[in-house]
XYZ file of C-alpha atoms in Angstrom:
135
model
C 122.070 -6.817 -150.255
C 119.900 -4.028 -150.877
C 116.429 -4.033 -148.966
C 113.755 -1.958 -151.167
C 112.636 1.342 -149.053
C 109.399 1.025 -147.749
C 106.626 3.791 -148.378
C 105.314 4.901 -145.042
C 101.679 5.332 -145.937
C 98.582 6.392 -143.587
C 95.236 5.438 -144.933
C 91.760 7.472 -144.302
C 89.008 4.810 -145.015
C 86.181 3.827 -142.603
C 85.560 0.603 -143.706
C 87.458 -1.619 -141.575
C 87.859 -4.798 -144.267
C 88.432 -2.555 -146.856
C 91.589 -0.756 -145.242
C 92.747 -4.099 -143.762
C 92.799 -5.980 -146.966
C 94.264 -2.729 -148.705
C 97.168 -2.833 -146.464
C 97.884 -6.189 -147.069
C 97.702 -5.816 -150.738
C 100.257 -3.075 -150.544
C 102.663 -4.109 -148.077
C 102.950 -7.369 -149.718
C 103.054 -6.313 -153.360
C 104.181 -2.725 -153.502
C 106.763 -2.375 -150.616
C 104.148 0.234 -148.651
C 104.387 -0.059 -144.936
C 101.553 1.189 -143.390
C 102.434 3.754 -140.660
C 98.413 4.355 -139.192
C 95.118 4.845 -140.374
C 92.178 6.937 -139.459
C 88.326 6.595 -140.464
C 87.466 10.020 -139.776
C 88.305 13.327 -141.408
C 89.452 15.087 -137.911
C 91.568 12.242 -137.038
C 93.317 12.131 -141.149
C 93.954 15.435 -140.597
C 95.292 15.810 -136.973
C 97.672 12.582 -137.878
C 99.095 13.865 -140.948
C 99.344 17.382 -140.276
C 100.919 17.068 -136.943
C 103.692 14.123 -138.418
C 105.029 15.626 -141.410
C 108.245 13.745 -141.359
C 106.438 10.406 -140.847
C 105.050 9.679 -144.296
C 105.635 9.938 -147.687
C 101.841 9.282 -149.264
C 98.679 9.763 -147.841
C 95.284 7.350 -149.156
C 92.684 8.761 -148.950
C 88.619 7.948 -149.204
C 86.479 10.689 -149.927
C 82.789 9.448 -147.976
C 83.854 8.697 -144.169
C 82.482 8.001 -140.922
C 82.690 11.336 -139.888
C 83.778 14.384 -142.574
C 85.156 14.082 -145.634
C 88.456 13.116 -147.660
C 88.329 16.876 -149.134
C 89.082 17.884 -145.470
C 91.746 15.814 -145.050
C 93.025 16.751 -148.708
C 92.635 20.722 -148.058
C 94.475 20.268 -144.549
C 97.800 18.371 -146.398
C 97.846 21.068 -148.995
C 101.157 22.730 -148.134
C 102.981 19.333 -147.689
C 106.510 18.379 -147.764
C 107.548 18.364 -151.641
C 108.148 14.243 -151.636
C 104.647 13.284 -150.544
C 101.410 12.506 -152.315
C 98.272 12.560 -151.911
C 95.890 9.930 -153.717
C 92.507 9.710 -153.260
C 90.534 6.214 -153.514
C 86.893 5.948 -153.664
C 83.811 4.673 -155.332
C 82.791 7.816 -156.884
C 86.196 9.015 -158.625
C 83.513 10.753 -161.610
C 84.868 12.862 -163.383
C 83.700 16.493 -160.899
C 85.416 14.275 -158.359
C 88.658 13.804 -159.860
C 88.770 17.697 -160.663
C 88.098 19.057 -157.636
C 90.925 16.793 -156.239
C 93.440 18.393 -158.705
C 92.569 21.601 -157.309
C 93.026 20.192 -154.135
C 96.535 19.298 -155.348
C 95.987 15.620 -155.098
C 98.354 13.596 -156.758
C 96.201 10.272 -158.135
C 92.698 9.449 -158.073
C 91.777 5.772 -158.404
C 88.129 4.057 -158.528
C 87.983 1.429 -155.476
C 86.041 -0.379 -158.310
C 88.508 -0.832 -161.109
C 91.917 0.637 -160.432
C 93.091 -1.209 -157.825
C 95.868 -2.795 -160.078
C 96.828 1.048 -161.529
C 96.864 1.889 -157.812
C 99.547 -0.776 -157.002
C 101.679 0.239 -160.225
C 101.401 4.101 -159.049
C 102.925 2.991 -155.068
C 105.534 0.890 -157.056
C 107.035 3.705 -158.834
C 106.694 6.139 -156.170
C 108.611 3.623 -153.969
C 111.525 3.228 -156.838
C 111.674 7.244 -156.777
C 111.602 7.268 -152.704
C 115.478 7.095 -152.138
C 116.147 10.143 -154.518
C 113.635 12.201 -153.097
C 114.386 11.888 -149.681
C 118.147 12.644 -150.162
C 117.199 15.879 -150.760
């Protein structure tokens, strides 16, 4: 029996109920395991910069306790090819979601009203996982 691969995700968001209720909806509905979390930009980026081979995507919120989600973004620039980067926030305007392209983000979705696109976007990078890390 095949068991679905899991996508080892670390999450950057300061709001405590927010990330815990996140990482419940993923684990239980996209097949995300959650591999650690941070609510400040130097702790995002001393996590994911110094574990490259421990994750495969990266969510991030742009407004936290201490920095900001561009900091973390800028630091995971030159990641490995297989992982993304997706930012998600309450102010995913349209400057926002620009300036995270040229950050090389991956996804942006609005805390407000993507959730559900959010989901469908781990799904199908979970389906993809086992061909991308074969390489």
């Amino acid at each position: 029996m095949d068991t679905p691969v899991k996508l080892k995700t670390y999450i950057v968001e300061d709001n405590a109920t927010i990330r815990e209720n996140l990482i419940g909806t993923l684990e239980e509905l996209a097949a995300v395991e959650s591999v650690g979390v941070a609510d400040t930009e130097e702790e995002g980026k001393q996590w994911l910069t110094s574990k490259p081979a421990q994750w495969d995507m990266a969510i991030i919120d742009l407004f936290l306790r201490q920095g900001s989600g561009l900091g973390v973004l800028a630091a995971c620039r030159n990641r490995l090819p297989h992982q993304r980067l997706v930012v998600l926030s309450n102010y995913a305007t349209p400057d926002i979601r620009m300036r995270c392209a040229q950050l090389g983000v991956d996804a942006v979705f609005d805390k407000s009203n993507e959730i559900d696109d959010l989901i469908d976007y781990c799904i199908a990078q979970g389906k993809a996982l086992p061909d991308v890390r074969a390489h």
